[in-house]
Amino acid sequence: MSLEKVADFLTQHDNYDILTHAYPDGDTLGSGYALCLALQQIGKNARVITTNLPGDFEFLLDGVKKQSFDAQTVVSVDIASEQLLGCNKERYSGRIDLCVDHHEINRVEAAVKHVESDAAANCEILYRLFRLMKLDITKQIANCLYTGISTDTGCFRYTNTTAETLRIAADLLELGADTEYINKVMFETKTKKKIALEREIYDTIEYCCGDKCAIIFVTLEMKKKLNVSDDELEGLASIPRQIEGVLVGITMRERDEGGFKVSVRSDSHVNAAEFCARFGGGGHAAAAGCTVKGSLDEAKAKLISEIEDFI
Amino acid sequence: MSLEKVADFLTQHDNYDILTHAYPDGDTLGSGYALCLALQQIGKNARVITTNLPGDFEFLLDGVKKQSFDAQTVVSVDIASEQLLGCNKERYSGRIDLCVDHHEINRVEAAVKHVESDAAANCEILYRLFRLMKLDITKQIANCLYTGISTDTGCFRYTNTTAETLRIAADLLELGADTEYINKVMFETKTKKKIALEREIYDTIEYCCGDKCAIIFVTLEMKKKLNVSDDELEGLASIPRQIEGVLVGITMRERDEGGFKVSVRSDSHVNAAEFCARFGGGGHAAAAGCTVKGSLDEAKAKLISEIEDFI
């Protein structure tokens, strides 16, 4: 459906629950709070539904009114599949009316669906939507959109960054986005815990495919020892891919319920989404995920065997 | 002098030696090779004079013709002072005809001088110059300019990044700049050695001043064990400053001749140059350096005692 249809839908409905995905990142949260601010600006009731809000993202709440209402309309932002709703899945599954997303493969069922897989971030789509709706893109909205765009592009380093991405970022900077604060919090600050975690992670690096693939892992035991939460593990996935000569970086995170959550990051020679599809997962060409069952050694052996076959 | 004057100067002269600064970075080299390609495009003889060309930057040479000629015109790019010419200082001192720079304080003496201190990178100025001259900004020139702009802004993370910076980057991407390659080499790649080094460094972190200051060190023994050169230690200084809550990051590197080379990075609450002045050093408010004599324990104790007094 066209962006015009999305604009029409938003003006014609009211009382919005805006859904973000579990293990929330800057793009889903930036999208959620930007859309919430935009809807409140045009006189609608709206709230953002999250599984949790990591501390780094609390500034996104600035200017968002707490409204009390019965939800009538459910919108999902940056959500590729209802499986990603986490603890909100049961409540909202099958109830999504509007889906706005930028994932290559989107499995959400919604009456109105707008997916642009060439947008670097879902917040890029929202920026164009707000322009189309002639909304006032306030400093707060600009902060939310810049957060989504900068985090989903690794601050414009990743290959999903287009000329349009950079021009939207330029507009947002002029609209007052506090890029100094956002860049510092998102890209320049490391907690002491994170440093301790990286140190441990460095000891787990294992290479395969003639050093073209690097694998790291975090076990429940490591998490307990370092006292880190799942949120604090975000960002680890970029570590193995950064190593000189590595085309595919695989990050394994042991799950409470057993097995491993696997994040795959790759350069343009290797399609991460296709690789993850072998394990029933999905995502983008350069960044995808899946789940692998078994013990650490078993799961790692499966991944290594598949990646050696795949490359 | 206006950019128009610079354009006139370049078309009216010939046989260019283009000077870059010692310990060359992406902006001076990007500026140098971009200008060389531009001058060769309009039929001039030109070459870039460097003290050395680090391996990561060899791709900037693509498309540059090797020309043999007697130099008649000397241009300096991204050079704040003739002191920064390194081993080329003796040969070119007092001989600079045109100076194009973006440093706040520029001490170069030249007949034609164009300094824009609000430009995030010198390459930004050259982009506007080439547009003004209606040159064909080829893929190779775009690569050089993007290298300068992205490296001087930490890939658009630093506060010098403006809306114009981002828009020029967008243009360069459309002109064919290989941002995937450049970002990967400049910002995403860590050698295995560097990872091993960071791991060791993490074990040396010590906090003082109620965790407002963090200190790391590299001893000669560590360098030997990891087989790293001084070049490979560049960039370490940003590690302690990145830690959450840390206002001052101090990096100590043991010197062959004894004592420690100390790099201090601070946020706007603490003046690094003033602190380093206590040890006879100096620099900028946010980045300064000095030398401290003594054993590791002695030097560290001196630094801790002074910083506790200073903060």
XYZ file of C-alpha atoms in Angstrom:
622
model
C 0.000 0.000 0.000
C 1.261 3.476 -0.775
C 2.458 5.951 1.825
C -0.618 8.082 0.963
C -2.829 5.186 2.102
C -0.903 5.002 5.374
C -1.385 8.746 5.869
C -5.124 8.396 5.196
C -5.374 5.472 7.574
C -3.685 7.397 10.385
C -5.909 10.465 10.021
C -9.085 8.348 9.810
C -8.493 6.225 12.931
C -7.826 6.929 16.604
C -6.761 5.422 19.957
C -3.517 3.831 18.835
C -1.411 1.129 20.430
C 1.944 1.270 18.657
C 3.845 -2.001 18.863
C 7.625 -2.288 18.922
C 9.641 -5.477 18.725
C 11.157 -7.392 21.635
C 14.825 -6.736 22.447
C 13.975 -3.220 21.287
C 16.564 -1.263 19.315
C 16.849 2.369 18.290
C 14.828 1.948 15.109
C 11.766 0.258 16.574
C 11.726 2.596 19.598
C 12.546 5.695 17.528
C 9.745 4.719 15.127
C 7.332 4.053 17.978
C 7.869 7.310 19.852
C 8.099 9.417 16.669
C 4.772 8.016 15.474
C 3.242 8.490 18.933
C 4.331 12.153 19.000
C 3.048 12.649 15.448
C -0.356 11.132 16.251
C -0.692 13.148 19.450
C 0.189 16.247 17.410
C -2.846 15.690 15.159
C -5.112 15.188 18.176
C -5.125 11.409 18.406
C -4.688 9.246 21.479
C -1.607 7.081 21.199
C 0.886 5.111 23.296
C 3.897 2.954 22.610
C 3.837 -0.693 23.679
C 7.273 -2.087 24.459
C 8.524 -5.241 26.084
C 10.972 -2.982 27.974
C 12.799 0.307 27.534
C 16.582 0.117 27.924
C 17.931 3.049 29.958
C 19.868 4.517 27.031
C 16.613 5.163 25.219
C 14.729 6.968 27.982
C 15.302 10.337 26.296
C 12.890 9.200 23.548
C 10.040 9.657 26.051
C 10.570 13.441 26.119
C 7.388 15.248 25.168
C 5.291 12.085 24.873
C 1.941 12.604 26.674
C 0.681 9.743 28.849
C -2.850 9.194 27.636
C -5.534 6.931 29.028
C -7.845 5.336 26.477
C -9.203 2.045 25.167
C -7.090 0.916 22.223
C -8.966 0.730 18.936
C -6.151 0.674 16.411
C -2.963 -1.353 16.504
C 0.122 -0.320 14.500
C 3.377 -2.253 14.311
C 6.643 -0.483 13.520
C 9.872 -2.175 12.441
C 8.362 -5.596 13.169
C 9.020 -8.295 10.578
C 6.894 -10.989 12.206
C 4.464 -11.338 15.099
C 6.962 -13.788 16.593
C 9.030 -10.730 17.489
C 6.401 -9.222 19.787
C 7.897 -11.039 22.769
C 5.716 -10.843 25.871
C 3.138 -8.773 23.930
C 2.588 -11.511 21.372
C -0.341 -13.168 23.032
C -2.227 -9.916 23.513
C -1.716 -8.457 20.045
C -1.285 -11.453 17.754
C -3.768 -11.254 14.860
C -4.830 -7.763 15.962
C -2.463 -5.570 13.913
C -4.325 -3.088 11.681
C -1.396 -1.194 10.178
C 2.144 -2.449 9.653
C 4.996 -0.124 8.665
C 8.301 -1.888 8.194
C 11.540 -2.020 6.218
C 12.520 -5.677 6.508
C 13.086 -7.633 3.329
C 10.761 -10.389 4.448
C 7.732 -9.262 6.428
C 5.251 -11.842 7.689
C 2.902 -9.578 9.655
C -0.750 -9.859 8.639
C -2.407 -6.458 8.685
C -5.242 -4.726 6.816
C -2.867 -1.949 5.735
C 0.746 -2.875 5.178
C 3.575 -0.648 3.963
C 7.004 -2.249 3.631
C 10.016 -0.563 2.006
C 12.904 -2.961 2.119
C 15.337 -0.485 0.596
C 14.892 1.989 3.451
C 17.950 1.825 5.702
C 15.720 2.313 8.745
C 12.013 2.248 9.431
C 12.442 5.823 10.698
C 13.329 6.872 7.127
C 9.855 5.784 6.007
C 8.259 7.670 8.882
C 10.196 10.821 7.973
C 8.748 10.726 4.462
C 5.302 9.912 5.884
C 5.380 12.900 8.251
C 6.510 15.160 5.379
C 3.642 13.850 3.248
C 1.212 14.527 6.111
C 2.715 18.028 6.451
C 3.303 17.469 10.175
C 5.536 19.698 12.248
C 8.690 17.649 12.676
C 9.606 18.927 16.137
C 12.983 18.600 17.833
C 11.597 15.620 19.794
C 10.364 13.861 16.663
C 13.696 14.617 14.961
C 15.509 13.049 17.939
C 13.433 9.872 17.624
C 13.908 9.604 13.859
C 17.637 10.351 14.032
C 18.028 7.672 16.724
C 16.421 5.070 14.472
C 18.340 6.041 11.374
C 21.728 6.383 13.046
C 21.458 3.136 15.016
C 20.222 1.025 12.091
C 23.084 2.273 9.904
C 25.835 2.099 12.552
C 25.994 5.886 12.285
C 26.044 5.756 8.461
C 28.778 3.138 8.280
C 26.729 0.174 7.067
C 26.013 -0.556 3.421
C 22.286 0.088 3.822
C 23.122 3.821 4.044
C 21.943 5.589 0.888
C 22.209 9.173 -0.328
C 18.625 9.602 0.851
C 19.550 8.327 4.334
C 22.264 10.979 4.598
C 19.976 13.731 3.298
C 17.238 12.844 5.778
C 19.848 12.899 8.559
C 20.915 16.358 7.341
C 17.293 17.550 7.507
C 16.889 16.093 11.011
C 20.046 17.834 12.178
C 18.629 21.131 10.892
C 15.305 20.370 12.575
C 17.154 20.322 15.886
C 17.999 16.668 16.489
C 20.528 16.536 19.329
C 23.008 14.481 17.348
C 25.822 15.283 19.798
C 23.952 13.614 22.664
C 22.533 10.754 20.605
C 25.842 9.879 18.946
C 27.636 10.001 22.283
C 25.155 7.702 24.027
C 24.655 5.317 21.102
C 28.167 5.073 19.678
C 30.764 6.482 22.063
C 29.849 5.286 25.525
C 30.663 1.882 26.916
C 29.573 0.731 30.369
C 32.171 -0.877 32.615
C 30.165 -4.036 32.329
C 30.315 -3.897 28.559
C 34.079 -3.613 28.671
C 34.289 -6.592 31.006
C 31.954 -8.430 28.638
C 34.011 -7.587 25.535
C 37.110 -8.835 27.293
C 35.405 -12.180 27.954
C 34.007 -12.294 24.421
C 37.444 -11.807 22.906
C 38.468 -15.076 24.555
C 35.660 -16.934 22.752
C 36.566 -15.945 19.179
C 36.836 -18.960 16.901
C 37.559 -18.878 13.173
C 36.384 -21.163 10.379
C 36.119 -21.190 6.536
C 39.797 -20.231 6.306
C 39.280 -17.262 8.681
C 36.454 -15.869 6.503
C 34.022 -16.579 9.319
C 34.411 -15.703 13.001
C 32.160 -16.969 15.785
C 31.740 -15.609 19.302
C 29.433 -16.731 22.072
C 27.890 -15.672 25.384
C 26.674 -18.404 27.702
C 24.201 -18.033 30.568
C 27.117 -18.682 32.903
C 29.078 -15.764 31.421
C 26.010 -13.525 31.704
C 25.611 -14.502 35.343
C 29.279 -14.012 36.169
C 29.292 -10.556 34.545
C 25.790 -9.735 35.754
C 24.647 -8.513 32.320
C 21.133 -8.416 30.935
C 20.067 -9.222 27.387
C 19.869 -5.518 26.587
C 23.503 -5.144 27.487
C 24.376 -7.820 24.927
C 23.053 -5.722 22.041
C 25.870 -4.522 19.815
C 28.026 -7.589 20.396
C 27.003 -8.902 16.997
C 29.231 -6.378 15.243
C 32.396 -7.684 16.943
C 33.239 -10.780 14.859
C 32.409 -9.067 11.545
C 34.909 -6.304 12.318
C 37.891 -8.605 12.307
C 40.200 -8.107 9.348
C 39.418 -10.586 6.557
C 36.174 -11.842 8.097
C 33.170 -11.897 5.708
C 30.648 -13.430 8.121
C 30.460 -12.812 11.853
C 28.295 -15.106 13.949
C 27.256 -14.275 17.497
C 25.666 -16.965 19.680
C 23.730 -16.015 22.799
C 22.536 -18.821 25.042
C 18.828 -18.559 25.814
C 17.209 -19.146 29.206
C 14.953 -21.732 27.583
C 17.917 -23.562 26.053
C 19.561 -23.319 22.674
C 21.093 -20.205 21.178
C 19.868 -16.968 19.640
C 22.181 -16.443 16.688
C 22.970 -13.115 15.006
C 24.731 -13.140 11.659
C 26.445 -10.106 10.130
C 27.967 -10.325 6.683
C 29.506 -8.283 3.924
C 28.076 -8.149 0.402
C 29.659 -11.491 -0.583
C 27.440 -13.482 1.740
C 23.662 -13.259 2.229
C 23.016 -13.487 5.959
C 19.230 -13.819 5.526
C 19.633 -16.825 3.218
C 22.052 -18.436 5.631
C 19.707 -17.912 8.588
C 16.798 -19.278 6.547
C 18.568 -22.653 6.762
C 17.779 -22.547 10.487
C 14.264 -21.141 10.037
C 15.363 -17.543 10.652
C 15.533 -14.464 8.469
C 16.386 -10.788 8.240
C 18.400 -8.635 5.878
C 21.181 -9.557 3.455
C 23.800 -8.042 5.771
C 22.184 -8.726 9.161
C 19.979 -11.665 10.034
C 19.134 -13.980 12.892
C 17.929 -17.431 13.816
C 17.711 -19.874 16.698
C 19.807 -23.014 17.004
C 19.078 -25.778 19.498
C 21.530 -27.873 21.434
C 24.490 -27.395 23.744
C 27.157 -24.807 22.975
C 29.365 -27.355 21.237
C 26.470 -28.874 19.299
C 25.027 -25.539 18.179
C 28.444 -24.224 17.213
C 29.238 -27.387 15.258
C 25.925 -27.051 13.349
C 26.625 -23.423 12.503
C 30.188 -24.134 11.397
C 29.120 -27.066 9.278
C 26.365 -25.022 7.571
C 28.510 -21.953 7.016
C 31.309 -24.029 5.468
C 28.724 -25.487 3.129
C 27.179 -22.075 2.455
C 30.210 -19.926 1.672
C 40.492 34.851 -0.077
C 37.306 33.601 -1.696
C 36.888 30.176 -3.237
C 36.581 31.927 -6.638
C 40.119 33.283 -6.160
C 41.361 29.777 -5.389
C 39.689 28.505 -8.573
C 41.297 31.294 -10.631
C 44.682 30.587 -9.071
C 44.495 26.893 -9.935
C 43.528 27.464 -13.579
C 46.208 30.133 -14.047
C 49.156 28.131 -12.673
C 50.758 24.765 -13.464
C 53.255 22.132 -12.286
C 51.903 21.578 -8.794
C 53.484 20.037 -5.745
C 50.633 19.358 -3.318
C 51.780 19.137 0.285
C 50.123 16.984 2.945
C 50.925 16.955 6.662
C 53.157 14.498 8.516
C 51.512 11.496 10.244
C 49.054 11.804 7.344
C 45.361 11.164 7.956
C 42.396 10.631 5.646
C 41.629 14.315 5.246
C 45.084 15.524 4.224
C 45.610 12.539 1.893
C 42.056 12.651 0.533
C 42.497 16.374 -0.111
C 45.873 15.861 -1.739
C 44.870 13.113 -4.144
C 41.498 14.688 -4.943
C 43.203 17.958 -5.860
C 45.869 16.116 -7.863
C 43.197 14.263 -9.872
C 41.286 17.514 -10.395
C 44.355 19.367 -11.648
C 45.355 16.522 -13.957
C 41.780 16.556 -15.300
C 42.179 20.185 -16.429
C 45.488 19.406 -18.097
C 47.902 20.424 -15.363
C 50.931 18.571 -14.055
C 50.526 17.669 -10.402
C 51.801 15.293 -7.738
C 51.179 14.728 -4.050
C 54.049 15.095 -1.593
C 53.700 12.961 1.532
C 55.991 11.986 4.376
C 54.614 8.434 4.002
C 51.483 6.673 2.805
C 49.960 4.237 5.349
C 48.820 1.002 3.640
C 45.143 1.615 4.365
C 45.240 4.661 2.120
C 46.853 3.121 -0.955
C 43.490 3.000 -2.761
C 43.623 6.819 -2.976
C 46.341 6.449 -5.632
C 43.869 4.894 -8.104
C 43.748 6.885 -11.320
C 46.498 9.322 -10.312
C 48.956 9.757 -13.193
C 52.665 9.767 -12.333
C 53.969 12.911 -13.994
C 57.525 14.138 -14.346
C 57.987 17.914 -14.182
C 59.770 20.730 -12.401
C 57.559 22.062 -9.620
C 56.497 25.670 -10.077
C 53.543 25.953 -7.721
C 53.224 24.668 -4.168
C 49.837 24.049 -2.548
C 49.268 22.912 1.045
C 46.096 21.041 2.007
C 44.850 20.495 5.576
C 48.093 21.899 6.983
C 47.744 24.304 9.920
C 51.435 25.168 10.198
C 54.684 24.539 8.317
C 55.883 22.737 11.453
C 53.590 19.890 10.383
C 55.430 19.227 7.105
C 57.686 16.713 8.857
C 60.589 15.589 6.679
C 59.378 17.877 3.857
C 59.668 20.971 6.022
C 63.173 21.960 5.001
C 62.442 21.672 1.302
C 59.117 23.521 1.205
C 59.238 25.934 4.137
C 58.512 29.493 2.937
C 57.638 28.176 -0.534
C 53.861 27.654 -0.224
C 51.878 29.617 -2.845
C 48.349 28.437 -2.044
C 47.027 27.173 1.290
C 43.605 25.515 1.624
C 42.744 24.499 5.184
C 39.988 24.121 7.761
C 41.882 24.450 11.065
C 40.794 27.104 13.528
C 44.298 28.465 13.810
C 46.323 28.454 10.595
C 49.888 29.790 10.626
C 50.918 28.980 7.052
C 52.228 31.946 5.080
C 51.048 31.808 1.479
C 50.200 34.299 -1.277
C 46.705 32.855 -1.606
C 45.120 31.458 1.547
C 41.641 30.025 1.970
C 40.707 28.776 5.465
C 37.186 27.728 6.486
C 37.271 26.691 10.124
C 33.615 25.651 10.179
C 34.176 23.007 7.507
C 34.185 19.575 9.173
C 36.925 18.458 6.784
C 39.230 20.110 4.295
C 37.693 17.793 1.676
C 34.369 19.605 2.161
C 36.003 22.814 0.928
C 37.504 20.996 -2.070
C 34.099 19.547 -2.972
C 32.642 23.036 -3.158
C 35.717 24.241 -5.070
C 35.398 21.484 -7.681
C 31.673 22.247 -8.073
C 32.507 25.912 -8.568
C 35.118 24.978 -11.192
C 32.512 22.735 -12.868
C 34.927 19.796 -12.787
C 33.813 16.241 -13.396
C 33.779 14.738 -9.905
C 34.761 11.222 -10.917
C 34.371 8.095 -8.819
C 38.060 8.373 -7.871
C 37.735 11.988 -6.777
C 34.568 11.096 -4.860
C 36.494 8.313 -3.093
C 39.207 10.762 -2.010
C 36.741 13.388 -0.791
C 34.563 10.859 1.042
C 37.661 9.461 2.759
C 38.582 12.890 4.097
C 35.078 13.795 5.210
C 34.267 10.469 6.836
C 37.572 10.156 8.693
C 37.592 13.729 10.023
C 34.050 13.310 11.381
C 34.482 9.781 12.804
C 31.994 8.703 10.145
C 29.604 11.549 11.008
C 29.681 10.897 14.754
C 31.686 13.942 15.883
C 30.145 17.288 16.657
C 31.838 18.977 13.688
C 29.371 17.146 11.399
C 26.897 19.615 9.889
C 23.867 19.215 7.644
C 26.118 20.319 4.785
C 28.647 17.598 5.665
C 25.919 14.955 5.386
C 24.578 16.400 2.117
C 28.027 16.447 0.534
C 28.490 12.829 1.629
C 25.140 12.017 -0.014
C 26.321 13.637 -3.269
C 29.606 11.727 -3.134
C 27.767 8.459 -2.607
C 25.698 9.206 -5.729
C 28.845 10.133 -7.626
C 30.060 6.605 -7.021
C 32.202 6.822 -3.896
C 32.828 3.278 -2.704
C 31.560 3.966 0.803
C 31.242 0.257 1.526
C 34.954 -0.272 1.035
C 36.064 2.990 2.642
C 33.867 2.607 5.746
C 34.968 -0.961 6.137
C 38.674 -0.162 5.965
C 38.510 3.052 8.004
C 35.944 2.195 10.675
C 35.044 -1.459 10.762
C 38.190 -3.413 10.507
C 40.220 -4.507 13.475
C 43.256 -6.646 13.019
C 43.505 -9.776 15.118
C 46.470 -8.119 16.808
C 44.392 -5.107 17.721
C 41.796 -7.325 19.310
C 44.473 -9.138 21.297
C 45.838 -5.734 22.321
C 42.451 -4.401 23.433
C 41.919 -7.529 25.473
C 45.209 -6.927 27.294
C 44.446 -3.219 27.695
C 41.092 -3.971 29.304
C 42.954 -5.788 32.069
C 44.922 -2.625 32.874
C 41.973 -0.276 33.426
C 42.166 1.503 36.766
C 39.731 4.105 38.042
C 40.301 7.093 40.293
C 38.571 10.375 41.281
C 35.417 8.443 42.120
C 35.454 6.750 38.685
C 35.570 10.109 36.870
C 39.041 9.213 35.618
C 40.165 5.974 33.981
C 43.782 5.024 33.293
C 45.144 2.376 30.945
C 48.714 1.468 30.099
C 50.879 -0.376 27.570
C 54.308 -1.503 28.687
C 57.249 -2.414 26.470
C 56.783 -5.992 27.657
C 53.146 -5.996 26.458
C 54.178 -4.539 23.094
C 56.795 -7.231 22.703
C 54.455 -10.039 23.713
C 51.781 -8.853 21.264
C 54.327 -7.857 18.609
C 52.714 -4.459 18.005
C 54.343 -1.311 16.646
C 53.728 2.262 17.777
C 51.455 2.828 14.745
C 49.243 -0.003 15.944
C 48.861 1.715 19.309
C 47.193 4.767 17.734
C 43.551 4.959 18.668
C 44.022 3.379 22.097
C 43.708 6.788 23.725
C 39.982 6.876 23.022
C 39.336 3.708 25.089
C 39.322 5.037 28.666
C 37.352 8.179 27.749
C 34.554 6.054 26.252
C 33.719 4.427 29.560
C 30.398 5.524 30.998
C 30.806 8.301 33.567
C 34.486 8.888 32.810
C 35.382 12.555 32.249
C 39.120 12.071 31.787
C 40.793 9.121 30.092
C 44.538 8.701 30.537
C 46.612 6.395 28.346
C 50.194 5.596 29.340
C 52.614 4.140 26.789
C 56.042 3.082 28.025
C 58.850 4.597 25.984
C 61.970 2.792 24.778
C 64.064 5.461 26.478
C 62.207 5.031 29.793
C 59.229 6.811 31.325
C 55.806 7.093 29.741
C 54.194 8.985 26.878
C 50.839 10.060 28.280
C 47.716 10.894 26.229
C 44.827 12.600 27.967
C 41.294 12.772 26.537
C 38.605 14.685 28.359
C 35.072 15.919 28.002
C 34.118 19.582 28.256
C 34.267 19.571 32.091
C 38.013 19.042 32.241
C 40.765 20.854 30.340
C 43.256 18.214 29.189
C 45.801 20.799 28.012
C 45.880 22.481 31.427
C 46.303 19.139 33.154
C 49.149 18.109 30.835
C 50.806 21.492 31.386
C 51.453 20.339 34.968
C 53.843 17.790 33.454
C 55.276 20.199 30.891
C 52.995 19.004 28.100
C 50.170 20.631 26.155
C 47.565 20.269 23.419
C 43.860 20.978 23.052
C 41.157 21.253 25.728
C 39.811 17.806 24.845
C 43.028 16.047 23.777
C 46.502 16.685 25.132
C 49.722 14.903 25.970
C 52.816 14.904 28.152
C 55.697 12.725 29.308
C 56.038 11.295 32.815
C 59.246 9.754 34.129
C 59.633 6.789 36.431
C 58.495 3.175 36.655
C 54.931 2.204 35.796
C 53.857 2.384 39.437
C 55.658 5.670 40.044
C 54.343 7.356 36.890
C 50.817 6.131 37.522
C 50.917 7.323 41.134
C 52.073 10.787 39.981
C 49.265 11.000 37.410
C 46.620 9.845 39.883
C 47.810 12.240 42.545
C 47.771 15.184 40.102
C 44.414 14.340 38.537
C 42.791 13.998 41.970
C 44.127 17.439 42.798
C 43.084 18.805 39.391
C 39.480 17.642 39.078
